[in-house]
CSV table of C-alpha atoms and ligand atoms in Angstrom, one decimal:
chain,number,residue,atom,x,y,z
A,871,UNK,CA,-5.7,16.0,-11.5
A,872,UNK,CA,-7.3,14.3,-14.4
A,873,UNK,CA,-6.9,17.2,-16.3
A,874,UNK,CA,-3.3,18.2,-15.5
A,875,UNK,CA,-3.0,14.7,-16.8
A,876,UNK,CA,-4.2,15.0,-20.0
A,877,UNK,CA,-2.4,18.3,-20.7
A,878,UNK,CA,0.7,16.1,-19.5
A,879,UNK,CA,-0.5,13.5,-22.3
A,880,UNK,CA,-0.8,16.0,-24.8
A,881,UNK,CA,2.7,17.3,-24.4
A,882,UNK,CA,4.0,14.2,-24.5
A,883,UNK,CA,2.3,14.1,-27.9
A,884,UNK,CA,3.6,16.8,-28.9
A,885,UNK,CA,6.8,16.3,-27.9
A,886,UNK,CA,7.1,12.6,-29.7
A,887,UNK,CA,5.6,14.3,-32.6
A,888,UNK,CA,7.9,17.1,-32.9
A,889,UNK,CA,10.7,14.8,-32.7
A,890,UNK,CA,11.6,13.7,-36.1
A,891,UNK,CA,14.4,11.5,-35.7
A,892,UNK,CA,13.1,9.0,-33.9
A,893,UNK,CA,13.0,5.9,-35.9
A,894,UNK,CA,11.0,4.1,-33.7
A,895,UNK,CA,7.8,3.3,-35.8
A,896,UNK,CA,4.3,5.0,-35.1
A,897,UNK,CA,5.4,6.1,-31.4
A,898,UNK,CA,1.8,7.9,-30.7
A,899,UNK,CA,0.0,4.8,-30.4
A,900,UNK,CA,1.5,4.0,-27.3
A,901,UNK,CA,-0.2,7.3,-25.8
A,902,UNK,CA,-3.5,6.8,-24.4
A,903,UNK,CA,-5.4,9.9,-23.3
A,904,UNK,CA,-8.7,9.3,-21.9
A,905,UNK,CA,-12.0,10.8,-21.7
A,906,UNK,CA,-12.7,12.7,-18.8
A,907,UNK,CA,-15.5,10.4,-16.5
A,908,UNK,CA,-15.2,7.0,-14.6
A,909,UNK,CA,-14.0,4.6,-17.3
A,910,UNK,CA,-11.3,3.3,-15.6
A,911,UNK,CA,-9.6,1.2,-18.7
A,912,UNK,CA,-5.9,0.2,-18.0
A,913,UNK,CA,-4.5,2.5,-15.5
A,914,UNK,CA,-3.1,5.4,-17.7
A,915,UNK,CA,-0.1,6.9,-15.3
A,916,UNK,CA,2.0,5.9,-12.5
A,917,UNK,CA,-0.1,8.3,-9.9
A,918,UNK,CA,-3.7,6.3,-11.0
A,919,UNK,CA,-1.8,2.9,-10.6
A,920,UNK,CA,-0.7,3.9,-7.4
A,921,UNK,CA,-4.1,5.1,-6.7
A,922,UNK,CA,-5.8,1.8,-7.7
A,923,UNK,CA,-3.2,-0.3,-5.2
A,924,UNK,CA,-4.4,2.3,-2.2
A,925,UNK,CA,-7.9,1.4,-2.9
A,926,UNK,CA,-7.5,-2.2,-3.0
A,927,UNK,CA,-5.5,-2.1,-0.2
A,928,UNK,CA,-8.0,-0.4,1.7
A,929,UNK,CA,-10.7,-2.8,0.7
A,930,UNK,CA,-8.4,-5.7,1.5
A,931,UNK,CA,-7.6,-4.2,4.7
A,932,UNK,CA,-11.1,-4.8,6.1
A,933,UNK,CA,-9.8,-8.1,7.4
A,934,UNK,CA,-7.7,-6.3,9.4
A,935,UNK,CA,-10.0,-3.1,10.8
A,936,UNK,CA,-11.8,-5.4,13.2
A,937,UNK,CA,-7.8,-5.0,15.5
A,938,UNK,CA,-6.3,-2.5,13.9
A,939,UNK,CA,-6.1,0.9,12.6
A,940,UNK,CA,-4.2,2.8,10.6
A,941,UNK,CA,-4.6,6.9,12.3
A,942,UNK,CA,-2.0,9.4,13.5
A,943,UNK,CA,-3.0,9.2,17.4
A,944,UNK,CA,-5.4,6.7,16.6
A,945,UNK,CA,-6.2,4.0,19.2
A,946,UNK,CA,-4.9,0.3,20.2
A,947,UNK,CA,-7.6,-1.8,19.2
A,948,UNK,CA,-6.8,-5.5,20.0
A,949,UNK,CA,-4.0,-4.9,17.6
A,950,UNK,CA,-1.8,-1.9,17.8
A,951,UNK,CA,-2.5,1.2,15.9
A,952,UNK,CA,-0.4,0.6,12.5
A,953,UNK,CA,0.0,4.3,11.6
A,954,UNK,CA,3.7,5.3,10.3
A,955,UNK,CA,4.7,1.4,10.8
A,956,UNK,CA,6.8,0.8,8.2
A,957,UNK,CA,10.3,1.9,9.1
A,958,UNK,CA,9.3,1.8,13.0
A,959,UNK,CA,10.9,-1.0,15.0
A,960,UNK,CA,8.5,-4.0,15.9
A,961,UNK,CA,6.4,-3.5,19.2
A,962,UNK,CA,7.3,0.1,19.6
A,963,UNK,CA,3.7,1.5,20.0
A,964,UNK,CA,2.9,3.0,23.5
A,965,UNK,CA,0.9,1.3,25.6
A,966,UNK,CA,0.2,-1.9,23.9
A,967,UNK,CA,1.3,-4.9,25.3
A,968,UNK,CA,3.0,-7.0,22.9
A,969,UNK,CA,4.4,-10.7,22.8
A,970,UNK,CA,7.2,-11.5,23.9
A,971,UNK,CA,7.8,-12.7,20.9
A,972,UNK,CA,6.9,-9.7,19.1
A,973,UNK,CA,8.4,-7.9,22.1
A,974,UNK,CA,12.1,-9.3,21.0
A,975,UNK,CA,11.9,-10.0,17.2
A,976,UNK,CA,14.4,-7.3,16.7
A,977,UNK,CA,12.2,-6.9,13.5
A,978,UNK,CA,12.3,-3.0,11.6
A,979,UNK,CA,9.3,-2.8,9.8
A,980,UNK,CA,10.1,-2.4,5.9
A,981,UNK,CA,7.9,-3.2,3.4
A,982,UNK,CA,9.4,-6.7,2.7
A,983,UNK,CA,9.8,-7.9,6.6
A,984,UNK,CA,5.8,-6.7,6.8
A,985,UNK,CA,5.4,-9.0,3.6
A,986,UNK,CA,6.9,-12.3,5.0
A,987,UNK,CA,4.6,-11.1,8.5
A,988,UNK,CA,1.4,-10.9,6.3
A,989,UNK,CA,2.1,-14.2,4.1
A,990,UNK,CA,2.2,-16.0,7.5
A,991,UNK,CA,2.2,-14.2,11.0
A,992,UNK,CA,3.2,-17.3,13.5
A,993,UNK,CA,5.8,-18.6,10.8
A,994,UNK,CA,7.8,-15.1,11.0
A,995,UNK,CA,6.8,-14.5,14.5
A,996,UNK,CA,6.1,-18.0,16.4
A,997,UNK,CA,4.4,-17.3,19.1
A,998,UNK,CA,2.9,-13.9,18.3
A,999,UNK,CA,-1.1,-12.9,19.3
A,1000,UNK,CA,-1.5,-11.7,16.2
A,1001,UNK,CA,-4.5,-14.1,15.5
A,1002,UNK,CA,-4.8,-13.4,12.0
A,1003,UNK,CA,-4.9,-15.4,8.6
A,1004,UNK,CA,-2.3,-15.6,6.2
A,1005,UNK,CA,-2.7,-13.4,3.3
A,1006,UNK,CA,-1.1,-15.6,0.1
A,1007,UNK,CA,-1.6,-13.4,-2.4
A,1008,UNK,CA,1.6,-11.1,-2.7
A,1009,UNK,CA,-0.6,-8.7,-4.4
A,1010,UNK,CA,-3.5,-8.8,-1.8
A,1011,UNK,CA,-0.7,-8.0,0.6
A,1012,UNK,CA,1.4,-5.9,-1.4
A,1013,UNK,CA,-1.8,-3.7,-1.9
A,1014,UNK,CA,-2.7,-3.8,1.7
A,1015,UNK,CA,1.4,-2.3,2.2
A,1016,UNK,CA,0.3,0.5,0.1
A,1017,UNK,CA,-2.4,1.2,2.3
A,1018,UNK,CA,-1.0,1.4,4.9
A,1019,UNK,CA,2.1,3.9,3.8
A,1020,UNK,CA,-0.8,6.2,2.2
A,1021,UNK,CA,-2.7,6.3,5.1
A,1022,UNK,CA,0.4,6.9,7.2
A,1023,UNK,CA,1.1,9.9,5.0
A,1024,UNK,CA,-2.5,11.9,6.2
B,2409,LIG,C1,-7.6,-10.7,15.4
B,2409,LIG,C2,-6.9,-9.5,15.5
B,2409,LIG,C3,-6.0,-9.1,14.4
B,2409,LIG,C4,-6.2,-9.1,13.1
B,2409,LIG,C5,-7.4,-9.5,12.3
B,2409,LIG,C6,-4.9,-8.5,12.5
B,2409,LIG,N1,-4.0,-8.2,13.5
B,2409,LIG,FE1,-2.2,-7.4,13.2
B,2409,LIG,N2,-1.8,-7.6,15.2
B,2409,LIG,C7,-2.7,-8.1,16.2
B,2409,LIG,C8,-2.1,-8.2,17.4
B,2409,LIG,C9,-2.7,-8.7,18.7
B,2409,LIG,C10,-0.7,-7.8,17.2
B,2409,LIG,C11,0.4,-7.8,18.3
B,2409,LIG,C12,1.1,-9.1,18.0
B,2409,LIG,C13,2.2,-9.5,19.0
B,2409,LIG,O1,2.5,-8.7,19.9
B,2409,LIG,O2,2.7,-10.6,18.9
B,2409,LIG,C14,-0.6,-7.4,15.8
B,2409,LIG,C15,0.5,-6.9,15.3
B,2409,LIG,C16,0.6,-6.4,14.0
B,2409,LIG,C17,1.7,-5.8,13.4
B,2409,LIG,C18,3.0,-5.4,14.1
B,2409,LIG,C19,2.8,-4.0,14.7
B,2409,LIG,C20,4.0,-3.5,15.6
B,2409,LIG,O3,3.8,-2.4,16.1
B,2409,LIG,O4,5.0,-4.1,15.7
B,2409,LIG,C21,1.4,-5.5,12.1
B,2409,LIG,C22,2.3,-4.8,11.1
B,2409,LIG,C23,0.1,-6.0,11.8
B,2409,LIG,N3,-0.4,-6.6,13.0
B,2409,LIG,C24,-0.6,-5.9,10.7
B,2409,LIG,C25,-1.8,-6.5,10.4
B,2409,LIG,C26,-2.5,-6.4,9.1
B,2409,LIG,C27,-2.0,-5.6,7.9
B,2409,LIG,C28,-3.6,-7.1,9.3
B,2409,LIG,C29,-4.7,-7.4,8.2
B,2409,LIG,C30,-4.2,-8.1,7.1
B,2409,LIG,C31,-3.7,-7.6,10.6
B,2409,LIG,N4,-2.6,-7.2,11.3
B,2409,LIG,C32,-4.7,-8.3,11.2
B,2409,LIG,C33,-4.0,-8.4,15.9
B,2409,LIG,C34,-4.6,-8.6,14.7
């Protein structure tokens, strides 16, 4: 991958280089291509950004492994299993036994309703069981989202 990359960046080199009108001064410096290894210096492409919010996400989502995880046909734990949740209606998972609350929220799962859940659980849900912190940093959650929609994807 790292080197499909790098022939990407090289193109695009080639391809700012090779166009001549361009006014726009010095346009190569923008282009960083690394050197193959671990340095991971500012993420270099979209793909290794999104890669670096998965991995924090999944470190971040430790706090939540101890109820839940995140497996196709993976088990209820004392949380539900949270694979494919986002874009599933609230409290649709077989066999767990939800709130009421949760139960009639009438809440769809996108990425911003699981956002405001995160940020504060009994706020957007009063009276769920989910006995769980609020997460207030937006990108703590906003990683832990990612996680969650990779892992859903395996
Ligand atoms: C102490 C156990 C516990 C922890 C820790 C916990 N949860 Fe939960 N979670 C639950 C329970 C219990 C429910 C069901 C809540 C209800 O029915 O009101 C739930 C429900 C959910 C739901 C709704 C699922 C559905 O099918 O509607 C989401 C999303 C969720 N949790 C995400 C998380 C995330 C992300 C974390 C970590 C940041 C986390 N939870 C941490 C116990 C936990």
């Amino acid at each position: 991958m790292r080197a499909v990359f790098r022939a990407s960046a090289l193109m695009a080199v080639i391809l700012l280089a090779a166009c001549g009108s361009d006014p726009a001064p010095e346009p190569t410096e923008q282009i960083v291509v690394r050197e193959s290894g671990k340095d991971a210096a500012a993420p270099a492409s979209a793909d290794e950004t999104a890669d670096s919010l998965v991995a924090a996400g999944k470190a971040a989502f430790n706090t939540c492994v101890a109820c839940h995880v995140v497996k196709q046909g993976g088990p209820n734990r004392i949380g539900p299993n949270l694979y494919g949740v986002i874009g599933r209606a609230a409290a649709s998972v077989d066999g767990f036994k939800y709130s009421d609350a949760m139960a009639s929220s009438g809440i769809i799962w996108t990425k911003e309703e699981l956002d405001s859940y995160l940020a504060n659980p009994a706020a957007k849900v009063p009276g769920t069981t989910m006995m769980a912190g609020a997460i207030t940093d937006a990108g703590r959650r906003e990683a832990i989202i990612a996680y969650i929609e990779d892992a859903s994807a395996n």
